[in-house]
mmCIF file of C-alpha atoms and ligand atoms in Angstrom:
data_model
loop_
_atom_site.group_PDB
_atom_site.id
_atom_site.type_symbol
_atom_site.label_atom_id
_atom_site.label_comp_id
_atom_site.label_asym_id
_atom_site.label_seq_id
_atom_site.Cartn_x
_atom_site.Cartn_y
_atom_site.Cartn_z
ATOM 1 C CA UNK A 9 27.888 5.238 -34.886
ATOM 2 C CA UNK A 10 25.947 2.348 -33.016
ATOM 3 C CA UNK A 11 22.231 2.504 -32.215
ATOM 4 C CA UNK A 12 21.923 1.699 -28.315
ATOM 5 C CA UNK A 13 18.953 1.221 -26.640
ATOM 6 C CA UNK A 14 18.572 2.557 -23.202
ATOM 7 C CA UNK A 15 15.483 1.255 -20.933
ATOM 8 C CA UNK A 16 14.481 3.926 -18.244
ATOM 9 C CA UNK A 17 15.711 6.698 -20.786
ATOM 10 C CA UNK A 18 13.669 8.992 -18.955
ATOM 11 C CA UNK A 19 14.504 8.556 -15.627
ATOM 12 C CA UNK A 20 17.293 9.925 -13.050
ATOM 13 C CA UNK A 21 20.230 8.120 -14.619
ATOM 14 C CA UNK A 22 19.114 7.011 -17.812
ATOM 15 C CA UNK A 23 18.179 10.612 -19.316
ATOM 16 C CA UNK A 24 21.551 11.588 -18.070
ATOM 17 C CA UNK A 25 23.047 8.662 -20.045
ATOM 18 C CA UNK A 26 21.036 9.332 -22.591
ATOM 19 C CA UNK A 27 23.102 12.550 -22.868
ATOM 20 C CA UNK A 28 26.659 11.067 -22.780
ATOM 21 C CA UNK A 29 25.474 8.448 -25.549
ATOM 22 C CA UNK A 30 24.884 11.360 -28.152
ATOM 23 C CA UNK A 31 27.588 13.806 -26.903
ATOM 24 C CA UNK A 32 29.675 10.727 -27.583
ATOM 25 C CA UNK A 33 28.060 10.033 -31.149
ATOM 26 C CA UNK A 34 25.975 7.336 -30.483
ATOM 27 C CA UNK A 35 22.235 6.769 -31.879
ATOM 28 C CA UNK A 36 19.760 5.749 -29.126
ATOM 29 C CA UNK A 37 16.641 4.926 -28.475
ATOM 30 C CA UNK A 38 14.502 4.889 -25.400
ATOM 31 C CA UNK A 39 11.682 2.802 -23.716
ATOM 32 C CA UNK A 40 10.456 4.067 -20.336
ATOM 33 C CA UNK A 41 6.500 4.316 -19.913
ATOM 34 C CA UNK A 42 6.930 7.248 -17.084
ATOM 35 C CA UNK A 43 6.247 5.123 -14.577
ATOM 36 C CA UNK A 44 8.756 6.865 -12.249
ATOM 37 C CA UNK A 45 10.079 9.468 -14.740
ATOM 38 C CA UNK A 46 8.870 12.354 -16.659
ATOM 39 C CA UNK A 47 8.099 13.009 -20.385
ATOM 40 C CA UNK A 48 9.891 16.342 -20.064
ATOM 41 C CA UNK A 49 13.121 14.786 -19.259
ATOM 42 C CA UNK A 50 13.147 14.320 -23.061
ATOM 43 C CA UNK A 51 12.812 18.017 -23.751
ATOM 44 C CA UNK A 52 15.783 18.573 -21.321
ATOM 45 C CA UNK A 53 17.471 15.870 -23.243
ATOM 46 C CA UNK A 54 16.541 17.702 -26.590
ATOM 47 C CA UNK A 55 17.968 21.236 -25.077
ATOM 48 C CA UNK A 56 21.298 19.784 -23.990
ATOM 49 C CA UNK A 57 22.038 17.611 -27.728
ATOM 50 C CA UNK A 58 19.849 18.971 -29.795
ATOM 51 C CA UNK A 59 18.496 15.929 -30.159
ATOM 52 C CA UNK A 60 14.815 14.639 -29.547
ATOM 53 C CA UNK A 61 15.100 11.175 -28.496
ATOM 54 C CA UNK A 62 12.626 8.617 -29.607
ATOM 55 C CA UNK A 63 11.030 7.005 -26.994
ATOM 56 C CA UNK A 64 8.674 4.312 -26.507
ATOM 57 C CA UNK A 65 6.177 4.368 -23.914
ATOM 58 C CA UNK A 66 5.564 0.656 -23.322
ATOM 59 C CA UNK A 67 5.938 -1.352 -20.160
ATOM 60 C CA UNK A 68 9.012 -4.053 -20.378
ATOM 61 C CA UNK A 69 6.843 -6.443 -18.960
ATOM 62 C CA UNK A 70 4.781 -6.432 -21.936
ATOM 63 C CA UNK A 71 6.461 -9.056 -24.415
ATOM 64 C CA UNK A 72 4.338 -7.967 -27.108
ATOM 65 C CA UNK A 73 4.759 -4.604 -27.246
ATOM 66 C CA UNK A 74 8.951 -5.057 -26.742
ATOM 67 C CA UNK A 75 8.984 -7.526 -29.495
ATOM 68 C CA UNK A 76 7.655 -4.313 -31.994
ATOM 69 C CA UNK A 77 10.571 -2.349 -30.598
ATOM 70 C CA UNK A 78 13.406 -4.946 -31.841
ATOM 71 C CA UNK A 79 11.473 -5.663 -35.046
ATOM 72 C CA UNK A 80 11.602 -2.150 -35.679
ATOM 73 C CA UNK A 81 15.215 -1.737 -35.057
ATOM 74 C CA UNK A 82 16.826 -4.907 -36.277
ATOM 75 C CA UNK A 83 20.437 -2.564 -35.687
ATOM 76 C CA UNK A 84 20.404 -2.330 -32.182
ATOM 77 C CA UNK A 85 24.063 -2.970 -31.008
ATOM 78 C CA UNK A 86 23.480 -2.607 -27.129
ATOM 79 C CA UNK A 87 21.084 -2.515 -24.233
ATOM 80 C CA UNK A 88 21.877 -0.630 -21.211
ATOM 81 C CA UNK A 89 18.977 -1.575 -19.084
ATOM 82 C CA UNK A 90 17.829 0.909 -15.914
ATOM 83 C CA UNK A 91 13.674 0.520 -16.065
ATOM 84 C CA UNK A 92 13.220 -1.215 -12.685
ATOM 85 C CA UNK A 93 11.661 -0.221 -9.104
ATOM 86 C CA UNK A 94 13.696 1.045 -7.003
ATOM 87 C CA UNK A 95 12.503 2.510 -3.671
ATOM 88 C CA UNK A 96 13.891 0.233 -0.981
ATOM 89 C CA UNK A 97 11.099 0.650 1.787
ATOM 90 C CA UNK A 98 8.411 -0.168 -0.685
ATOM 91 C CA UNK A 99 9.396 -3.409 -2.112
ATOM 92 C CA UNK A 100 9.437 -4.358 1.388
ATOM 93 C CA UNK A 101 5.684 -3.777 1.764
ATOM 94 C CA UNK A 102 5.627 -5.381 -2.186
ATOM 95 C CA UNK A 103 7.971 -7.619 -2.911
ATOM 96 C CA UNK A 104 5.829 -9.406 -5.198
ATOM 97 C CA UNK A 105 5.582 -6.385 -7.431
ATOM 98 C CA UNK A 106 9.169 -5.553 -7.417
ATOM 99 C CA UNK A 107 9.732 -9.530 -8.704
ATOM 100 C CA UNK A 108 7.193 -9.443 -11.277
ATOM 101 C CA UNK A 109 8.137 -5.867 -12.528
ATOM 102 C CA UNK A 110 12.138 -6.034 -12.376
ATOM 103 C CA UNK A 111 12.686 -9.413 -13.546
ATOM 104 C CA UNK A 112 10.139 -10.294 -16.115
ATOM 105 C CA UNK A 113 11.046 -6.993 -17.941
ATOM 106 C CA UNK A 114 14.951 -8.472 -17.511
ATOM 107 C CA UNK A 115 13.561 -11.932 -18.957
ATOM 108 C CA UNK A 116 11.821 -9.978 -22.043
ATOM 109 C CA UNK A 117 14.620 -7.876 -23.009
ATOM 110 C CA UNK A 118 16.854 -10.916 -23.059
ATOM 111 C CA UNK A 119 14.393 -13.040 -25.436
ATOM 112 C CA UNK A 120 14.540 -10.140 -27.411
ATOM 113 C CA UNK A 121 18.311 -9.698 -27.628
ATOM 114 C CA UNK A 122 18.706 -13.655 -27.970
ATOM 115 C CA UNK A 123 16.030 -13.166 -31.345
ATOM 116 C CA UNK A 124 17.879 -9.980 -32.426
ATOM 117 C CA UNK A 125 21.431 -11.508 -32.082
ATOM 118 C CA UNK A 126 21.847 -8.112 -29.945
ATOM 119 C CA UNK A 127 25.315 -9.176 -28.167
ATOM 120 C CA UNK A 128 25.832 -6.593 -26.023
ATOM 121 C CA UNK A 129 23.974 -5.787 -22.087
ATOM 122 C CA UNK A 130 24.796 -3.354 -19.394
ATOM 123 C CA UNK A 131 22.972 -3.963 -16.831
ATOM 124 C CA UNK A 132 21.986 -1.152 -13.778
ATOM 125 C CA UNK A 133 23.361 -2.917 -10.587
ATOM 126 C CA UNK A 134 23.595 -1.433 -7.036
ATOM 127 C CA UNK A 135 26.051 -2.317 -4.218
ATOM 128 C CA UNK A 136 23.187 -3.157 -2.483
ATOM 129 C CA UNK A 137 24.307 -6.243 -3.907
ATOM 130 C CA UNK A 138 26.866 -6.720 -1.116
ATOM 131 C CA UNK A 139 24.389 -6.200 1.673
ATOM 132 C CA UNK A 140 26.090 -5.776 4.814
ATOM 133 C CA UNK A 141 29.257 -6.046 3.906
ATOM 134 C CA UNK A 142 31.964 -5.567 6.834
ATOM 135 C CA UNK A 143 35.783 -5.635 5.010
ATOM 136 C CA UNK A 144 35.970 -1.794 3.480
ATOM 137 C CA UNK A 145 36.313 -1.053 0.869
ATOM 138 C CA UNK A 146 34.235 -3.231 -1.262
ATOM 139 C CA UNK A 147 35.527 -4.760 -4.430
ATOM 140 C CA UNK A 148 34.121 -6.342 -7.089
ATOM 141 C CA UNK A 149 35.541 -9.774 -5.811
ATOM 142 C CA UNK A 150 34.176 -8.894 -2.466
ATOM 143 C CA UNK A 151 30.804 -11.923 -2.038
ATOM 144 C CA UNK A 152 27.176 -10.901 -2.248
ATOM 145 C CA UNK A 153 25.673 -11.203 1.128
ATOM 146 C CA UNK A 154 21.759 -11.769 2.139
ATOM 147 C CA UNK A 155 19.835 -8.919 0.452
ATOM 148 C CA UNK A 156 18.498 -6.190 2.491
ATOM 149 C CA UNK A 157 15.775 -5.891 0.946
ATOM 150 C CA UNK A 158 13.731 -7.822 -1.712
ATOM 151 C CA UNK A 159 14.732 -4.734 -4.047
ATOM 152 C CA UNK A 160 18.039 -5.652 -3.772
ATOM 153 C CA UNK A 161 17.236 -9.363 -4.260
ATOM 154 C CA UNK A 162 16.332 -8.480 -7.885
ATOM 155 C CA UNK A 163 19.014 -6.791 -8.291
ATOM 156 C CA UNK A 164 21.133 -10.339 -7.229
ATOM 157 C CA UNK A 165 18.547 -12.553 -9.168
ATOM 158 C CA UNK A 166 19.100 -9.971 -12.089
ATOM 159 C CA UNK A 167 22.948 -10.607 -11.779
ATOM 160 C CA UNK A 168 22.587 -14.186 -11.462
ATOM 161 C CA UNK A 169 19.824 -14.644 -14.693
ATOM 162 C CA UNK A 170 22.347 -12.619 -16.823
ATOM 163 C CA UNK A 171 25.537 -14.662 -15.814
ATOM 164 C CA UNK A 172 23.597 -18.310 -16.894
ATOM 165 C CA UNK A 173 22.664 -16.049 -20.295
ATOM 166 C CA UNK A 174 26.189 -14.955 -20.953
ATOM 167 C CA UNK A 175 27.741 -18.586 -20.208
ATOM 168 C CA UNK A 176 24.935 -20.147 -22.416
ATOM 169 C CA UNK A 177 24.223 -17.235 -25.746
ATOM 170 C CA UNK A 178 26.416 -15.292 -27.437
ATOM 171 C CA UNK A 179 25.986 -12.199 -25.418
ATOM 172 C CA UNK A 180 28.205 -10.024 -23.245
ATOM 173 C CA UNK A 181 27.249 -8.431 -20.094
ATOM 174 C CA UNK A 182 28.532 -5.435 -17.974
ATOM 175 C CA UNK A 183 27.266 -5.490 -14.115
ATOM 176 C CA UNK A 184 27.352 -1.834 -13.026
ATOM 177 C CA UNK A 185 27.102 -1.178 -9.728
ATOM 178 C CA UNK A 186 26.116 2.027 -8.259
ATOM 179 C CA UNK A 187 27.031 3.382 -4.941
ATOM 180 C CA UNK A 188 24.957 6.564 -4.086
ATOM 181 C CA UNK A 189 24.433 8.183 -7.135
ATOM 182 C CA UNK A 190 23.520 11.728 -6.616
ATOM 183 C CA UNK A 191 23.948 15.212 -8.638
ATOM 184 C CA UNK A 192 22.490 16.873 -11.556
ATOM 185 C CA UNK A 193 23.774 17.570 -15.239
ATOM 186 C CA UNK A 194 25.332 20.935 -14.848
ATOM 187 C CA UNK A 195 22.753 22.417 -17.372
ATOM 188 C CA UNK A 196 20.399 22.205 -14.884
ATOM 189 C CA UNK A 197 17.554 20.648 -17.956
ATOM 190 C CA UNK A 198 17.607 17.415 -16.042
ATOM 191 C CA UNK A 199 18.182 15.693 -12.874
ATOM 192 C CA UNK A 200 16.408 13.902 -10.137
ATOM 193 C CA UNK A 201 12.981 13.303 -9.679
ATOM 194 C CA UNK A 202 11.606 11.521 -8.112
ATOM 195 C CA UNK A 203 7.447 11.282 -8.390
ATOM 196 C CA UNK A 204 7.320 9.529 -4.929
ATOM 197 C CA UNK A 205 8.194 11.272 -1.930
ATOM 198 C CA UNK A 206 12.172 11.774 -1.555
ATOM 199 C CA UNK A 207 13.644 9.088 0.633
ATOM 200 C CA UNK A 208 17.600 9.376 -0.474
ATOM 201 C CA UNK A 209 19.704 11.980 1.191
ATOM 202 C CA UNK A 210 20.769 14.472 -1.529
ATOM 203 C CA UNK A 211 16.833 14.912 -2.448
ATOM 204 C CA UNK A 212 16.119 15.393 0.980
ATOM 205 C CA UNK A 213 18.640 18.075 1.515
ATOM 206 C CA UNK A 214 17.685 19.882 -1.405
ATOM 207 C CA UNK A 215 13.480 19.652 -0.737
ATOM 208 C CA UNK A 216 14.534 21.105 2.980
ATOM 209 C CA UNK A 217 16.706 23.802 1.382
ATOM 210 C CA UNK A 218 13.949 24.821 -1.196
ATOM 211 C CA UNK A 219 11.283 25.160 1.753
ATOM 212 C CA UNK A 220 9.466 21.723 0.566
ATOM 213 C CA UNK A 221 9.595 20.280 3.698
ATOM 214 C CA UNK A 222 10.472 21.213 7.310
ATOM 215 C CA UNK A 223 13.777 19.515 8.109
ATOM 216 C CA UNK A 224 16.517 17.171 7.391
ATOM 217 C CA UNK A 225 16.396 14.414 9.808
ATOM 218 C CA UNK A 226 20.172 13.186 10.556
ATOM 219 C CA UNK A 227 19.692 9.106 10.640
ATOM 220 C CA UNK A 228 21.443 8.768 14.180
ATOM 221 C CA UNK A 229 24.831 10.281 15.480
ATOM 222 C CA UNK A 230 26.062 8.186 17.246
ATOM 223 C CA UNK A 231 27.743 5.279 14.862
ATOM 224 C CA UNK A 232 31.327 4.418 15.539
ATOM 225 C CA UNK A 233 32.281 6.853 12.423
ATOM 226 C CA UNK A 234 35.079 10.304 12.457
ATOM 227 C CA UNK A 235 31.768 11.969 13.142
ATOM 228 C CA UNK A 236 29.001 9.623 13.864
ATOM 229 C CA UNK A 237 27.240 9.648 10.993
ATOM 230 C CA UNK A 238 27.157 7.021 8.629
ATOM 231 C CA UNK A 239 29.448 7.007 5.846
ATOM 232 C CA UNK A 240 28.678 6.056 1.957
ATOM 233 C CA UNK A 241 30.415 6.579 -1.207
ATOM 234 C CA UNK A 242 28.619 9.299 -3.136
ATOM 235 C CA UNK A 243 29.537 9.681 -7.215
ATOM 236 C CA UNK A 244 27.525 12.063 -9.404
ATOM 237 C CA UNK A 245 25.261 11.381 -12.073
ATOM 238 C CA UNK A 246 27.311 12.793 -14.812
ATOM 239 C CA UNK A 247 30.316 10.380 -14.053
ATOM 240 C CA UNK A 248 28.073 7.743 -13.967
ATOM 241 C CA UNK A 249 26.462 8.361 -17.170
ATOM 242 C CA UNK A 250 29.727 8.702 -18.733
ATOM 243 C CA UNK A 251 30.551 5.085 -17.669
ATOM 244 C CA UNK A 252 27.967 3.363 -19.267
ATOM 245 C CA UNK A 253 29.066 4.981 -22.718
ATOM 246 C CA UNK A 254 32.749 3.727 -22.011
ATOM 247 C CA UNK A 255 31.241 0.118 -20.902
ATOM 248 C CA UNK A 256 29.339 0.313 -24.342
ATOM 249 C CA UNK A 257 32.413 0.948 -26.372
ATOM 250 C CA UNK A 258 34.286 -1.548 -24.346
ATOM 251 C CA UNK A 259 31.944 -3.991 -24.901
ATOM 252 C CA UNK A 260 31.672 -2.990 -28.333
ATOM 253 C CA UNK A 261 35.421 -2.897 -29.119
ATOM 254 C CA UNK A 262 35.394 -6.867 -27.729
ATOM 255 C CA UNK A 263 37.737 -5.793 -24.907
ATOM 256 C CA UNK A 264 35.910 -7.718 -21.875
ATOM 257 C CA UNK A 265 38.074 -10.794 -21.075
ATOM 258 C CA UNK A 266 34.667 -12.663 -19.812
ATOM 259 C CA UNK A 267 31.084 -12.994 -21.419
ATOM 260 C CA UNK A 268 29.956 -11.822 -17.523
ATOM 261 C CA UNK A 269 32.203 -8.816 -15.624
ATOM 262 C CA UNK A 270 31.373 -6.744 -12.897
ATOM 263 C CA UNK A 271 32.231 -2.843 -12.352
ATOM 264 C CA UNK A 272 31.597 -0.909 -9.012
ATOM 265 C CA UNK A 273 30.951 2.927 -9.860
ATOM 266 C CA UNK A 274 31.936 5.509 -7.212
ATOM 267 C CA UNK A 275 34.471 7.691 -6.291
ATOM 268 C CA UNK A 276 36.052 5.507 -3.427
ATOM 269 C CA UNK A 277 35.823 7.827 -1.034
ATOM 270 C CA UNK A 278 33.425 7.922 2.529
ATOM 271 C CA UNK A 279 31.676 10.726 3.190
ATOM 272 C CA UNK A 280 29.346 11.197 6.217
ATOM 273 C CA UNK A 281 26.072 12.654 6.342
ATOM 274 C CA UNK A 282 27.087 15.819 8.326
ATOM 275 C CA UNK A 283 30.144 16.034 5.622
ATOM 276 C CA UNK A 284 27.380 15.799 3.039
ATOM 277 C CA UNK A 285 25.440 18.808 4.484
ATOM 278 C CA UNK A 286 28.466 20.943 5.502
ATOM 279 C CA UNK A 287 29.153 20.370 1.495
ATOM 280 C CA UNK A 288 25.795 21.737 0.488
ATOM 281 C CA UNK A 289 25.824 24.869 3.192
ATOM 282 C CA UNK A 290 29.430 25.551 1.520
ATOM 283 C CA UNK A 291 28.685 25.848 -2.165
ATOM 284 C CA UNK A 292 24.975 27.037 -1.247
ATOM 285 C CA UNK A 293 25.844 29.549 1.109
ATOM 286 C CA UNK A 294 22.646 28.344 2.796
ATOM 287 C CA UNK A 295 22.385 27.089 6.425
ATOM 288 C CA UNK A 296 20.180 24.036 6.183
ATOM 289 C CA UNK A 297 17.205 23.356 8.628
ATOM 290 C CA UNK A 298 18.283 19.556 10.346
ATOM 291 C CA UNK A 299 18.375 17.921 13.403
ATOM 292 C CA UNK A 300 20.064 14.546 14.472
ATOM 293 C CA UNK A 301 16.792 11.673 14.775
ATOM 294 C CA UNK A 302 17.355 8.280 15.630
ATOM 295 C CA UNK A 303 19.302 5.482 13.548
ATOM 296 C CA UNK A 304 17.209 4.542 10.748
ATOM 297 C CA UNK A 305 16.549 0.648 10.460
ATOM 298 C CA UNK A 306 17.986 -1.363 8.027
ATOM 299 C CA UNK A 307 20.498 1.483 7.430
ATOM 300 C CA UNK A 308 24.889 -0.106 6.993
ATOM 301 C CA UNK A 309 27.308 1.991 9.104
ATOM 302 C CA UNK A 310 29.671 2.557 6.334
ATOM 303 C CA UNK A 311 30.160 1.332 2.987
ATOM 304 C CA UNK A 312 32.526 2.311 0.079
ATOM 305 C CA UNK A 313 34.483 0.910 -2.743
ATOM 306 C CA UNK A 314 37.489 1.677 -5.057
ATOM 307 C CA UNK A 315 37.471 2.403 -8.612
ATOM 308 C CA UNK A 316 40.639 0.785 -9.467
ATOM 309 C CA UNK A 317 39.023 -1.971 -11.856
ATOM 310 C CA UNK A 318 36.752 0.284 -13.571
ATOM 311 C CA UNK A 319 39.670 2.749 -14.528
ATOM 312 C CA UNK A 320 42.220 -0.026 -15.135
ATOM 313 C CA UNK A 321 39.445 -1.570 -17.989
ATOM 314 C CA UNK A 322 37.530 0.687 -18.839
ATOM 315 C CA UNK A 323 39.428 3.954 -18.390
ATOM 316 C CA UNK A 324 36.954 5.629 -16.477
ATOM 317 C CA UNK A 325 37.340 7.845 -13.435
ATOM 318 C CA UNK A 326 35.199 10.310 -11.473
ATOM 319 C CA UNK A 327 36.045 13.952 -12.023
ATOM 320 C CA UNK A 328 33.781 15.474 -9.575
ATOM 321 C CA UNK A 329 33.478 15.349 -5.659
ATOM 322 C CA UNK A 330 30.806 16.108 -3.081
ATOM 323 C CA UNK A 331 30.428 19.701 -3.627
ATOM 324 C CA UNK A 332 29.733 19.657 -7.518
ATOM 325 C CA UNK A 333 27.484 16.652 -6.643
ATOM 326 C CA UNK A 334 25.731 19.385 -4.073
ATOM 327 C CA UNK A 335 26.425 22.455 -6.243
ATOM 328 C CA UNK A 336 24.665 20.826 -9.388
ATOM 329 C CA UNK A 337 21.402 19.531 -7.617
ATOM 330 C CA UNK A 338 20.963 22.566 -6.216
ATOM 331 C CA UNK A 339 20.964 24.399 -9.040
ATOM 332 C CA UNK A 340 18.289 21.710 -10.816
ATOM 333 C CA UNK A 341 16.045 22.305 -7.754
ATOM 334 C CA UNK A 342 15.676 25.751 -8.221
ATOM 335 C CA UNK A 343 14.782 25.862 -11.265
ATOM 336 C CA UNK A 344 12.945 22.006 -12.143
ATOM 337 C CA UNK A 345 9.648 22.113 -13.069
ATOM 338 C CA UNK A 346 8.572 18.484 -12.227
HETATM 339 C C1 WQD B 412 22.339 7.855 2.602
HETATM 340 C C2 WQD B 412 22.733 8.196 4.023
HETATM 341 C C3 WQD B 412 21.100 7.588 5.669
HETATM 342 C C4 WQD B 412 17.998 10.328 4.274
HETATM 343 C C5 WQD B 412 19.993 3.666 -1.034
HETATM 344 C C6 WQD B 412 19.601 2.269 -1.379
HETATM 345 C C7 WQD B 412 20.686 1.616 -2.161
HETATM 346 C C8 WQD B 412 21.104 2.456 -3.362
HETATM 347 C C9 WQD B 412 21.348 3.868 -2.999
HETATM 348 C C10 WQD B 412 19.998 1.774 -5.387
HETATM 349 C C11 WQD B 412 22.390 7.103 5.013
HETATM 350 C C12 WQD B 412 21.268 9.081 5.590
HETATM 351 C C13 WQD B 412 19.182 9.641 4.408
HETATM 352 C C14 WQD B 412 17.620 11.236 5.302
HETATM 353 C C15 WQD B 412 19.657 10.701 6.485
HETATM 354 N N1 WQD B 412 20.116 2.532 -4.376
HETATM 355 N N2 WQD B 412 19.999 9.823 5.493
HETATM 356 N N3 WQD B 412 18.476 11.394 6.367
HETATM 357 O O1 WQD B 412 20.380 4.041 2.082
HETATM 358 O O2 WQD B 412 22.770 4.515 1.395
HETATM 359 O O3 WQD B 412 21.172 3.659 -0.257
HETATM 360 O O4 WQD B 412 20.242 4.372 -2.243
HETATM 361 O O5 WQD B 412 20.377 0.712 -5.599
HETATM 362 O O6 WQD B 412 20.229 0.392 -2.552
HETATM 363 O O7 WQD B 412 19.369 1.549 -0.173
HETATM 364 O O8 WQD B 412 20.938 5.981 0.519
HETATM 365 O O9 WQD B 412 20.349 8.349 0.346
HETATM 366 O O10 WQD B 412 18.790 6.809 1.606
HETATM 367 O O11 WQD B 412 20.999 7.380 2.584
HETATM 368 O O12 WQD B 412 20.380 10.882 7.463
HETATM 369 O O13 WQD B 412 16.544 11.868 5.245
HETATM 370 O O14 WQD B 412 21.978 9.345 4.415
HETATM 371 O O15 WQD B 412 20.971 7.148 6.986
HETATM 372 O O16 WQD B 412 23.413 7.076 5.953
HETATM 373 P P1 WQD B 412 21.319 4.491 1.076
HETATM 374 P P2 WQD B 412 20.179 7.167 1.237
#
């Protein structure tokens, strides 16, 4: 049993890792200060394990206070660190916030894990990474392009600062990157959400479906797609969690070839918007309220990877699709409480 300790443990895919960590045996610990998450994610955490998860309610930026975590767990064996900002459109307006917040907390976690001899990172990437890329699908050897947004430039810079670390300490370090992760954990104790308004598609459909809002706006219909909409690559939460606690006992069992790898995480197949919503009406038996709007800026046509390297390595692989992605957030928004 290895103690882990997850940053963002209470938020959309960290509580859900939390989850897989324990089911899988592991001791964790958490540090997320609720600055996008909720404190009851930990009671959801506690219904599913049985476990109440100790968390620590400190900012990351705060060297300080992250030193007195380490100190107080000299046994940590991994980090899998998700605490960053995250909404797209606002580090547009902020970019100086999203720099300061996402990468000093990177920079004090890995003065801690260079003290604490803690050899072992995962760190939450995005294929934002890629930016536009054009050849699909995507693999991991395919070459960052020009972030779309400063969000996604910390999410390069964060990439780069932990591929200098690996070369120069003795620590290993997992890249995970995300393609839309979306879903709930079939329990239905946690899930997304989000304290800003929804901006992703899944949350969207479900707000419009629970009467939260008006509509579903379709982002344009006319893209040069089977059905106009614009395609993305959409794996559920679950999977995902359940690939961070195979990168940990990869990393764990020495099995990574390089001090630095890289991992895309989806299910390597498209899916279009109006797929997505037929998907929900299906396994909701709902009829949705939306209407095709213009393109939204900034927005890629299509993008979506494979798997293959993450199942050749690591021996992960998806096991669910669009509809249990739909099925399961549905069935967290009718019944969340925050
Ligand atoms: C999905 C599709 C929209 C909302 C973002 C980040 C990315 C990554 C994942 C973290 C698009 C369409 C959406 C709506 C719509 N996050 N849409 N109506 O933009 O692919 O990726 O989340 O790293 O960095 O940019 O996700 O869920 O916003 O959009 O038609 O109300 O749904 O146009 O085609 P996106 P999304």
């Amino acid at each position: 049993m290895s103690k882990v300790l997850v940053t963002g443990g209470c938020g959309y895919i960290g509580s859900h890792t939390l989850v897989n960590l324990i089911t899988q045996g592991h001791e964790v610990i958490s540090i997320d200060n609720f600055m996008n998450a909720y404190e009851k994610a930990l009671d959801g955490i506690r219904e599913i394990t049985g476990i109440r998860v100790k968390n620590y309610p400190i900012d990351l930026c705060d060297a300080g206070e992250l030193a007195r975590v380490f100190d107080e767990h000299p046994d940590i064996e991994a980090v899998i660190h998700f605490a960053a900002l995250k909404a797209v459109g606002e580090s547009v307006e902020r970019p100086l916030l999203y720099f300061r917040n996402n990468i000093n907390s990177l920079i004090n976690i890995l003065d801690q894990a260079v003290k604490h001899k803690v050899k072992n990172i995962i760190f939450s990437s995005s294929c934002t990474v890629y930016g536009q890329a054009t050849d699909l699908p995507v693999t991991e050897t395919t070459e960052m392009k020009e972030a779309e947004s400063p969000y996604g430039r910390t999410k390069q810079i964060g990439e780069y600062i932990l591929k200098d670390i690996a070369r120069l300490k003795d620590i290993n370090v997992l890249s995970l990157r995300y393609f839309n992760p979306a879903g709930a954990h079939p329990s239905a104790k946690i899930g997304e959400a989000p304290r800003v308004i929804a901006l992703n598609l899944v949350p969207v459909i479900m707000e419009t479906a629970a009467g939260k809002r008006d509509k579903c706006l379709v982002f344009g219909d006319d893209y040069n797609t089977r059905d106009g909409s614009c395609v993305r690559d959409y794996i559920h939460v679950v999977d995902l969690a359940d690939a961070h606690t195979k990168a940990v006992s990869y990393l764990l069992a020495g099995k990574n070839t390089d001090k630095y790898e890289v991992f895309n995480l989806c299910i390597g197949d498209g899916i279009t918007v109006l797929e997505a919503i037929r998907a929900f009406e299906k396994v909701s038996g709902k009829k949705l309220n939306y209407e095709v709007g213009p393109r939204r800026p900034g927005d890629v046509v299509a993008i979506y990877s494979n798997y293959e390297k993450a199942q050749r390595l690591l021996g992960w692989e998806p096991q669910y699709g669009i509809e249990d992605i739909m099925r399961s957030a549905w069935q967290w928004e009718q019944v969340r409480e925050y």
